[in-house]
Tab-separated table of C-alpha atoms in Angstrom:
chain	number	residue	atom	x	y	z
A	1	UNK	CA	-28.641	23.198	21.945
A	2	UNK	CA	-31.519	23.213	19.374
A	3	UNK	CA	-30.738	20.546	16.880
A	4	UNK	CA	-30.518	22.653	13.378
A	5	UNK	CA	-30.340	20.906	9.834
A	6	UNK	CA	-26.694	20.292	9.515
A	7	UNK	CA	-24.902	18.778	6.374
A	8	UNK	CA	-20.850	17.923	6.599
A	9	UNK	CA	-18.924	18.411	3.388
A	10	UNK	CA	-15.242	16.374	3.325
A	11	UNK	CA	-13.431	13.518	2.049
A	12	UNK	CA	-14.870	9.818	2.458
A	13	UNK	CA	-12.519	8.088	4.530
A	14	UNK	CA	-11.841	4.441	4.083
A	15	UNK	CA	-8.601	3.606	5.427
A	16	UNK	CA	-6.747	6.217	7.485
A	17	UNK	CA	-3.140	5.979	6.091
A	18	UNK	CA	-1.649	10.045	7.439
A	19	UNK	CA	-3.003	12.426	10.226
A	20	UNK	CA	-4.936	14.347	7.386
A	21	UNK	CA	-7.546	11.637	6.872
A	22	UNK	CA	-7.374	10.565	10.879
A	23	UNK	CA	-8.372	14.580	11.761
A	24	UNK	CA	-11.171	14.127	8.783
A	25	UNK	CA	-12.919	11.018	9.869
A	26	UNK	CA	-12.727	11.948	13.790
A	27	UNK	CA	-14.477	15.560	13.006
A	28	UNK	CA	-17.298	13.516	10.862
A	29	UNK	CA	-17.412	11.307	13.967
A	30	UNK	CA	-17.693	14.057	16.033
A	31	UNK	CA	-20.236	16.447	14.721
A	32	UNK	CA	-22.380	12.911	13.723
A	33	UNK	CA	-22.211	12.250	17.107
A	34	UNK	CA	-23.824	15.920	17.980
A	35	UNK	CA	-26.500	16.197	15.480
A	36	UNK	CA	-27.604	12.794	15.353
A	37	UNK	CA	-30.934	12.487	12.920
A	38	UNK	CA	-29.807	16.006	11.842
A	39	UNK	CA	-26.978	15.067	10.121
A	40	UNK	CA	-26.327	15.082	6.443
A	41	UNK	CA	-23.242	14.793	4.280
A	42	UNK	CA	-21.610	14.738	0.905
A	43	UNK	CA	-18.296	13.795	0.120
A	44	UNK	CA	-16.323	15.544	-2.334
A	45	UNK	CA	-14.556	12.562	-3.434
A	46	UNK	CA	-17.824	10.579	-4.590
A	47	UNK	CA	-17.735	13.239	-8.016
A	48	UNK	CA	-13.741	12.500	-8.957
A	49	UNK	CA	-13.821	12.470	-12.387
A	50	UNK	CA	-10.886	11.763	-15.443
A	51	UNK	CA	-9.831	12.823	-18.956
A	52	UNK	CA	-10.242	15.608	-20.103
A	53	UNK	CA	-12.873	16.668	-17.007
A	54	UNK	CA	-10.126	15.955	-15.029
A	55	UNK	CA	-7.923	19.046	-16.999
A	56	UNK	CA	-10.787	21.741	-16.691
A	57	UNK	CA	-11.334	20.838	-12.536
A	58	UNK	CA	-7.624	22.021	-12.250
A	59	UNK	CA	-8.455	25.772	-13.906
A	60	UNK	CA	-11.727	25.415	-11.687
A	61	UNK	CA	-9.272	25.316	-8.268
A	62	UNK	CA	-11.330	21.950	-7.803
A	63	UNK	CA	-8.781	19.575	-8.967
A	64	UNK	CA	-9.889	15.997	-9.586
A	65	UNK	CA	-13.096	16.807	-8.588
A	66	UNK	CA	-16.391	17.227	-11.267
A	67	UNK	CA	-17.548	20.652	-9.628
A	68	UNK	CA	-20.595	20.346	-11.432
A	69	UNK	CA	-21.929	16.778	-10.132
A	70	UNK	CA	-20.446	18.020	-6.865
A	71	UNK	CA	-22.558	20.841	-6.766
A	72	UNK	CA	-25.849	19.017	-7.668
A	73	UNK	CA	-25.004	16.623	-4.779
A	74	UNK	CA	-24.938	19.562	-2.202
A	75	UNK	CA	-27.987	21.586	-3.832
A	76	UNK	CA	-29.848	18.151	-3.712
A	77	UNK	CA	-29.142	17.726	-0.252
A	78	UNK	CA	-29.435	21.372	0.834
A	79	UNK	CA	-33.354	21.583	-0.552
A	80	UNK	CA	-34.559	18.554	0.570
A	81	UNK	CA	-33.028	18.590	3.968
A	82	UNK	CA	-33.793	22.142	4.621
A	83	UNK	CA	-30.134	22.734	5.464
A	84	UNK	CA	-29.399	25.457	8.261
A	85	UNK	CA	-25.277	24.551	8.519
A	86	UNK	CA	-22.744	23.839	5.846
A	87	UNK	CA	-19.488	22.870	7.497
A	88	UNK	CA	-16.728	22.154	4.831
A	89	UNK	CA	-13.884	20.244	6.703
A	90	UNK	CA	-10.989	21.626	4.643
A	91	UNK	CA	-9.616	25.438	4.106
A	92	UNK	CA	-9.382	23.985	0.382
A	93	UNK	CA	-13.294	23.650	-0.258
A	94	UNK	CA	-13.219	27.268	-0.743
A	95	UNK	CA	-14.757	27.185	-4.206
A	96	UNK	CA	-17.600	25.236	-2.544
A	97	UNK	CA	-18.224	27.863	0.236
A	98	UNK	CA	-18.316	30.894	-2.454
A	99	UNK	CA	-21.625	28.560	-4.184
A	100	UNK	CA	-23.174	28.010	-1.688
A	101	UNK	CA	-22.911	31.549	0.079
A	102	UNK	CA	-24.118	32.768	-3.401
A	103	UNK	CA	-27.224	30.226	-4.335
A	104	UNK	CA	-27.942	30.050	-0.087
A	105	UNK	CA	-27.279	33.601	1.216
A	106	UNK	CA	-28.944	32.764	4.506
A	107	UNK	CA	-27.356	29.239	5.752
A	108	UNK	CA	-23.774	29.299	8.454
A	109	UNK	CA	-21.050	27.846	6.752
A	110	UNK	CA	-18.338	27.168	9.177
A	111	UNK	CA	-14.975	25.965	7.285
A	112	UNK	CA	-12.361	24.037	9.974
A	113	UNK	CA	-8.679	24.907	8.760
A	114	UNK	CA	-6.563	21.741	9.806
A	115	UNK	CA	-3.830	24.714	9.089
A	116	UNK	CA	-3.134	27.037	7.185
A	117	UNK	CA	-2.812	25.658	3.693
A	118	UNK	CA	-1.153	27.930	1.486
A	119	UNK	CA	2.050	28.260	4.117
A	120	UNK	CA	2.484	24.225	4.045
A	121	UNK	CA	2.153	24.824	0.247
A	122	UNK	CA	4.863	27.180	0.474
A	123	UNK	CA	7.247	24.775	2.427
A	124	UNK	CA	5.883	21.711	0.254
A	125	UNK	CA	7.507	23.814	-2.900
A	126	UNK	CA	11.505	23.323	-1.402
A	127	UNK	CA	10.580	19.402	-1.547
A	128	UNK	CA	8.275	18.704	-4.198
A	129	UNK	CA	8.136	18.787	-7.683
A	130	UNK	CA	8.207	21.334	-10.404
A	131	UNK	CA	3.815	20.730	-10.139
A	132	UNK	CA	3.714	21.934	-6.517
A	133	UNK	CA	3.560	24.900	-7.516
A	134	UNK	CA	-0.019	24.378	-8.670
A	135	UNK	CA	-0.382	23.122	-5.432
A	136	UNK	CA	0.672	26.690	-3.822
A	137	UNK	CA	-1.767	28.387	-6.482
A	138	UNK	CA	-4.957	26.081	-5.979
A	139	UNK	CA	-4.083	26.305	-2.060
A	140	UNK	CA	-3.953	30.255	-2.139
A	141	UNK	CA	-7.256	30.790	-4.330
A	142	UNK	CA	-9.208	28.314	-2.633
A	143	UNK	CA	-7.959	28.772	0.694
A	144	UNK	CA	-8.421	33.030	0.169
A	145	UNK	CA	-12.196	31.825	-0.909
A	146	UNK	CA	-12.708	30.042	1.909
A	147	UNK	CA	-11.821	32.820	3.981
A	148	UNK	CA	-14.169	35.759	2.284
A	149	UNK	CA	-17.412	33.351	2.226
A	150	UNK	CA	-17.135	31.111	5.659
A	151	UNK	CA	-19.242	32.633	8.433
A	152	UNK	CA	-16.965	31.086	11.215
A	153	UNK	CA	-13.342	29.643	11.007
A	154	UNK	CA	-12.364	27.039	13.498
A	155	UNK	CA	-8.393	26.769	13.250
A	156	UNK	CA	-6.793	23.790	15.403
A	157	UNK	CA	-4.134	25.599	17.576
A	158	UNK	CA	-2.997	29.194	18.803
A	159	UNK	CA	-0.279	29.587	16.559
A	160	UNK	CA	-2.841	28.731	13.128
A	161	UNK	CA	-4.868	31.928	14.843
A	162	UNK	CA	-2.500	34.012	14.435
A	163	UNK	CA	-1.245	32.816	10.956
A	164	UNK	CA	-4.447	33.153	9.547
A	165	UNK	CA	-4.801	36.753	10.713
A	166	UNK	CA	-1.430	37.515	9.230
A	167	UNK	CA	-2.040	36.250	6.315
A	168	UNK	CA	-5.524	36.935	5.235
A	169	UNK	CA	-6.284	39.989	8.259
A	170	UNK	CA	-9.204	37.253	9.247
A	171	UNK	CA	-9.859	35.980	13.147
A	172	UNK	CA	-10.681	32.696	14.313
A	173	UNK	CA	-13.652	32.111	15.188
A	174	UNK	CA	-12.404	29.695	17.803
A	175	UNK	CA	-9.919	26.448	18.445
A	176	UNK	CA	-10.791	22.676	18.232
A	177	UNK	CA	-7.192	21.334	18.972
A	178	UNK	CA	-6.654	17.712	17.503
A	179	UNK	CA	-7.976	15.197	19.207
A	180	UNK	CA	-8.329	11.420	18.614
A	181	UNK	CA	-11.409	8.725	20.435
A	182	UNK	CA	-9.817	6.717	23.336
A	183	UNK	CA	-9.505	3.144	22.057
A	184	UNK	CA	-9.051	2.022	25.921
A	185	UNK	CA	-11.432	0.764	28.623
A	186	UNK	CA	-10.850	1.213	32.319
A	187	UNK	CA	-9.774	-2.100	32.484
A	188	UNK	CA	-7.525	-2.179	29.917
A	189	UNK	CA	-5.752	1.016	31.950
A	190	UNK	CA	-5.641	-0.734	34.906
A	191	UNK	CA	-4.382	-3.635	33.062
A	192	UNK	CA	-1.621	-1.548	31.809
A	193	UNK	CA	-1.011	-0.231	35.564
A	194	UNK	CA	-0.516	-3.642	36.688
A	195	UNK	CA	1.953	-4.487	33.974
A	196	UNK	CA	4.204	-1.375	33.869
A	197	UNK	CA	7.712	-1.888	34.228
A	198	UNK	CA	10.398	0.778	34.680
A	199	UNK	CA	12.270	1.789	31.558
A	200	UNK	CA	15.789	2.408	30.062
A	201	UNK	CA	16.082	4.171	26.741
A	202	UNK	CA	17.010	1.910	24.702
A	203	UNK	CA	14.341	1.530	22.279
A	204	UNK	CA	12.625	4.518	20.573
A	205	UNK	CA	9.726	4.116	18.465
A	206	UNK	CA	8.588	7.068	15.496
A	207	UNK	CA	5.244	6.440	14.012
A	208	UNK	CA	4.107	8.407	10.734
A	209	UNK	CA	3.991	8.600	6.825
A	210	UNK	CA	6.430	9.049	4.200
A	211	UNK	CA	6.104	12.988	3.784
A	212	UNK	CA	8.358	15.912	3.772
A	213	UNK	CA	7.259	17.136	7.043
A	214	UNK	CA	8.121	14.158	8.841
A	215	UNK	CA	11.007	12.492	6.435
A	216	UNK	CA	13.311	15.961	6.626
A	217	UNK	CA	13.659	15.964	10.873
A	218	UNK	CA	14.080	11.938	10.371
A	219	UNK	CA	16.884	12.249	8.395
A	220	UNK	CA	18.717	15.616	10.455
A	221	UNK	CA	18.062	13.052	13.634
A	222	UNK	CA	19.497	9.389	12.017
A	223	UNK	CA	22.287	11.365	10.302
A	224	UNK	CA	23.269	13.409	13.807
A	225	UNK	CA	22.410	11.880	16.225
A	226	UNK	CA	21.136	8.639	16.486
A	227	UNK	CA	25.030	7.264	16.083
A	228	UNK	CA	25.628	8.908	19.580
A	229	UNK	CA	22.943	7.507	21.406
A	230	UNK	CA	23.056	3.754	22.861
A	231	UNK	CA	19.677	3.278	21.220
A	232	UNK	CA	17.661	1.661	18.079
A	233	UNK	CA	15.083	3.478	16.403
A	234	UNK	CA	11.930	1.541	14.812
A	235	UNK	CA	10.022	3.760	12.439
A	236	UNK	CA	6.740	2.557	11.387
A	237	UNK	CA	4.167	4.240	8.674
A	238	UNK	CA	2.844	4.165	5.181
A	239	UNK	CA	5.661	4.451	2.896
A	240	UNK	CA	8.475	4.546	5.165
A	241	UNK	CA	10.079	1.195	4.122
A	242	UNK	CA	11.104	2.971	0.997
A	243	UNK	CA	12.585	5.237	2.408
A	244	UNK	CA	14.359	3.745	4.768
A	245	UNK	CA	16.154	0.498	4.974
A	246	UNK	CA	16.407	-1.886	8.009
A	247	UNK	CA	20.068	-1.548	9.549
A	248	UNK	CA	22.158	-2.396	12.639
A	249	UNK	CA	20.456	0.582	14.828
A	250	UNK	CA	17.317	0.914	12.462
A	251	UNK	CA	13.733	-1.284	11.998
A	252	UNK	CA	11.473	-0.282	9.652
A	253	UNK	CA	8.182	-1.171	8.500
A	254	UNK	CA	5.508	0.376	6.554
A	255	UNK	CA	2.084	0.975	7.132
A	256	UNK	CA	0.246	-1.453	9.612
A	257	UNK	CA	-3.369	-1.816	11.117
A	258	UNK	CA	-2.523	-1.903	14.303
A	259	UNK	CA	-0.064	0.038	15.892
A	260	UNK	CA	-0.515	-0.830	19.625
A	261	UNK	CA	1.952	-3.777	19.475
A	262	UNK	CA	4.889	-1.180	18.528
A	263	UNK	CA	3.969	1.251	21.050
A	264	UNK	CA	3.983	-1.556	24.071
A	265	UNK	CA	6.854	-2.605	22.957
A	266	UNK	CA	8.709	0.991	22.786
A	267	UNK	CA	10.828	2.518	25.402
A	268	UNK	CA	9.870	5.845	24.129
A	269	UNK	CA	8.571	7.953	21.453
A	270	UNK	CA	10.529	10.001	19.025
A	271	UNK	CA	9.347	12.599	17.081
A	272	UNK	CA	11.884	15.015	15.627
A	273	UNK	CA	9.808	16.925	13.292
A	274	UNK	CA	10.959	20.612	12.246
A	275	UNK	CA	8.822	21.532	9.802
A	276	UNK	CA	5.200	21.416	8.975
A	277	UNK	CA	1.558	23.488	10.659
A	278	UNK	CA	-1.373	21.776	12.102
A	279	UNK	CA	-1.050	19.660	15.236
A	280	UNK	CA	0.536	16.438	14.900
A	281	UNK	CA	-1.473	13.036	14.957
A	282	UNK	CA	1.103	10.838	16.303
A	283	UNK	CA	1.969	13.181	19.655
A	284	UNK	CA	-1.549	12.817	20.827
A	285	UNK	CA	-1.286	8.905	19.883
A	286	UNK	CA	1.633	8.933	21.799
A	287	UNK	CA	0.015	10.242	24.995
A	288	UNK	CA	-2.889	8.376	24.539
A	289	UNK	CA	-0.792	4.950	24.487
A	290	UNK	CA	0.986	6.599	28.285
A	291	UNK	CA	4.262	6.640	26.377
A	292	UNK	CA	7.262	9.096	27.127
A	293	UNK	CA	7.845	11.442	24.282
A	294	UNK	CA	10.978	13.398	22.698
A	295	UNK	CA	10.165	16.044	20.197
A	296	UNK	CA	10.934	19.458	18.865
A	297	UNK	CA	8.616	22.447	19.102
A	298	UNK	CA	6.749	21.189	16.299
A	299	UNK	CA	6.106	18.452	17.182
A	300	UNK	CA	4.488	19.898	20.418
A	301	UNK	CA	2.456	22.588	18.808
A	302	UNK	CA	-0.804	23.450	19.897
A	303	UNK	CA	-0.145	20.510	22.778
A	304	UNK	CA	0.485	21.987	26.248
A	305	UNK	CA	3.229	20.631	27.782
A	306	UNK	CA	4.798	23.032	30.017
A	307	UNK	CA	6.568	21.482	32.776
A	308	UNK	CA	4.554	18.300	32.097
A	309	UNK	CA	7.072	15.556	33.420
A	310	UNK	CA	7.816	13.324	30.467
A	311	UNK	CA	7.297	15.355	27.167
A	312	UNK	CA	10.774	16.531	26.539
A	313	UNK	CA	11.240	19.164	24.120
A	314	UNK	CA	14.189	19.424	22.135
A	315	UNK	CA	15.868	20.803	19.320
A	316	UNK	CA	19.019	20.826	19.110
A	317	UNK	CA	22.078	17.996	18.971
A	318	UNK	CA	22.547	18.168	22.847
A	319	UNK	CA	18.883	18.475	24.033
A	320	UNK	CA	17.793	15.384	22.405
A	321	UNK	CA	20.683	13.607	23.953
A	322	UNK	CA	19.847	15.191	28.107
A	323	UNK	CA	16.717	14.279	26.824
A	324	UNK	CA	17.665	10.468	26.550
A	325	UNK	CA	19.653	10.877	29.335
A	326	UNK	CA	17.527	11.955	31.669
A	327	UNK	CA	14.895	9.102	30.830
A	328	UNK	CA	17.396	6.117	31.755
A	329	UNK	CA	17.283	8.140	35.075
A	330	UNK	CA	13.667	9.352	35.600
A	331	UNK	CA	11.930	6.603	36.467
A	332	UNK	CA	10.014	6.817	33.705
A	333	UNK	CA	7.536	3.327	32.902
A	334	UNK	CA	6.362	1.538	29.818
A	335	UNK	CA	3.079	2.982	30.843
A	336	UNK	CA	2.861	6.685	32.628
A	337	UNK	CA	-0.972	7.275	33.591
A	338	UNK	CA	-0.051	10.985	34.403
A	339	UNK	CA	0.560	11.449	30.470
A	340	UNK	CA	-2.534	8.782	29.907
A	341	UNK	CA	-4.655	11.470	32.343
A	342	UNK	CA	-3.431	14.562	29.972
A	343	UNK	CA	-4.572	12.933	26.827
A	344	UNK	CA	-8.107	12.402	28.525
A	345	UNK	CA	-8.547	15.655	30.016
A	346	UNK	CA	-7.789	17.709	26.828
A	347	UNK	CA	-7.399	15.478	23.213
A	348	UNK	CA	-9.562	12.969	23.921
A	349	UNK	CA	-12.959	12.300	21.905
A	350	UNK	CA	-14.912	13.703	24.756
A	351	UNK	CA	-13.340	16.805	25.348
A	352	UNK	CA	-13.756	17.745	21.573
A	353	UNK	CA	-17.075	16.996	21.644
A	354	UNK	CA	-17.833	19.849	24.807
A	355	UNK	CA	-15.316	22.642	23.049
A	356	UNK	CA	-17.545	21.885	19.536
A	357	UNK	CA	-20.865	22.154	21.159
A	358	UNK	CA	-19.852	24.743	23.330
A	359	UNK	CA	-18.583	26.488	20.007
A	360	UNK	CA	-21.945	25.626	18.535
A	361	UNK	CA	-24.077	27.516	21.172
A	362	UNK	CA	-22.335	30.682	21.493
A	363	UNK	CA	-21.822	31.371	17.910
A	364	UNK	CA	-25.153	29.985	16.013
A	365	UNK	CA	-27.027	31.105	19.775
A	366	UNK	CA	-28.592	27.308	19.457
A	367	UNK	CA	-30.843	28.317	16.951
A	368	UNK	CA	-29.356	29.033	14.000
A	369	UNK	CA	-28.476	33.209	14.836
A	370	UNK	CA	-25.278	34.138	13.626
């Protein structure tokens, strides 16, 4: 692949709190990682601006963000980098992508949709406060602008496709499913081998933020089921302990550095969640760390797991229970490499890195030809 000028437009990442900012900082990682000296980027949050500023960027559909430093930023960069590729990380840059398709007619601007933002604006609204629904306004302007003026759309699963052809009559350019960089070496793997032991369910670990999409299938599962089952749940993530309150059947803590501690120590992982779009962070943690998983449809989304021996779908009252049931007698281990193996061979680092550049050479022909 010819190595074209590229710049990256998204969020600067410090600490990654929600799967948002982990999908951000892993597709800067990524497309660094491909363009090497090429690369270029400006970050939207380096021009946040208050007062009264901070009023106007809301009629702008740029909220919190000085549009006008912004844009010098990106104009400065474009010029004297002799940009070829814009790629705006977020269906919500769409303001940005009208500019530049306007002032720089001639340079590929490829937007990646993490999902389809103005339907999780539309399901954010039943939760949220009386201001979401500037949320749903700024996500359907921006979001419809990022549509008309992107060259290619990369969406991260099948069913995104199709939503964003139902909703806006636009096809994907392609998928770039969710992936996440293996934080194991061979030896730790074989480390992990060596230790396995065989498991009971009796404890089940759920890992992620204090949101609506995650907090709504928590509460359906603690309030229905969880009293049935002979197990204790520990829920870990950024805001969850207050939410949540340590109990009898319940441990709860709130956002920590490292999570590998929980999932060793975890039977299982739980993840009831029945509502949200996107693919979800903490399933392809999950299968990264080897570990057993029970979780609804949504939770599963965009993953394949068909017939895969140890991702148990479920979503209803009785299918999460057979689902318990079945791992006290599956012979299921702290550590399954099989699951390990699936993470590796389609959400790992690597993977994403051969489905971008393969995306890359077939749509910009390796030299810049849309």
């Amino acid at each position: 692949m010819k190595m074209q000028n590229f710049l990256y437009i998204g969020a600067r990442i410090g600490k990654t709190t929600d799967g948002g900012t982990i999908c951000q900082k892993n597709m800067e990682s990524l497309l660094q990682t491909i363009y090497g000296d090429c690369f270029h980027a400006v970050y939207v949050n380096d021009a946040l601006v208050r007062g009264v500023k901070r009023i106007i960027s809301y009629f702008q559909f740029t909220p919190n963000i000085d549009f006008r430093k912004l844009w010098e930023k990106i104009r400065e960069c474009v010029l004297s980098n002799k940009i070829e590729i814009v790629f705006l990380c977020s269906s919500a840059y769409g303001v940005i992508a009208e500019r530049i398709k306007r002032a720089f007619p001639n340079i590929s601007v490829i937007t990646f949709f993490h999902n389809i933002e103005k339907l999780y604006a539309k399901d954010y609204l039943s939760f949220a406060k009386p201001k979401s629904w500037y949320f749903y306004l700024y996500s359907s302007v921006a979001e419809r602008k990022s549509v008309l003026h992107s060259d290619f759309i990369l969406n991260i699963n099948e069913r995104d496709a199709n939503a964003l052809y139902e909703v806006y009559g636009r096809k994907s350019s392609g998928l770039i499913p969710f992936f996440l960089k293996n934080t194991f070496s061979d030896s730790d793997i074989a480390e992990k081998e060596k230790c396995k032991t065989e498991i009971k369910a009796k404890k089940a670990l759920f890992v992620g933020s204090a949101f609506f999409g995650n907090t709504q299938g928590l509460d359906w599962f603690i309030n229905s089921i969880l009293p049935n089952l002979p197990i204790n749940l520990v829920i870990v993530g950024s805001g969850m302990n207050t939410v949540y309150k340590t109990s009898e059947k319940i441990e709860v803590h709130g956002f920590v550095d490292n999570l590998n501690a929980y999932y060793e120590n975890a039977d299982f992982v739980l993840l009831p969640i029945v509502s949200g779009s996107g693919m979800k962070t903490k399933t392809a943690e999950a299968m990264m760390h080897g570990k057993v998983i029970v979780g609804t449809t949504e939770a599963f989304s965009g993953y394949n797991t068909a017939g895969f021996r140890g991702l148990f779908c479920c979503n209803s009252i009785d299918e999460f229970e057979n689902a318990v049931n079945q791992i006290d007698q599956g012979h299921f281990y702290t550590f399954n490499k099989e699951i390990y193996n699936h993470f590796c061979e389609h959400y790992s680092f690597d993977i994403a890195k051969k489905r971008m550049t393969d995306f890359l050479d077939v749509s910009l022909g390796g030299n810049g030809e849309k």
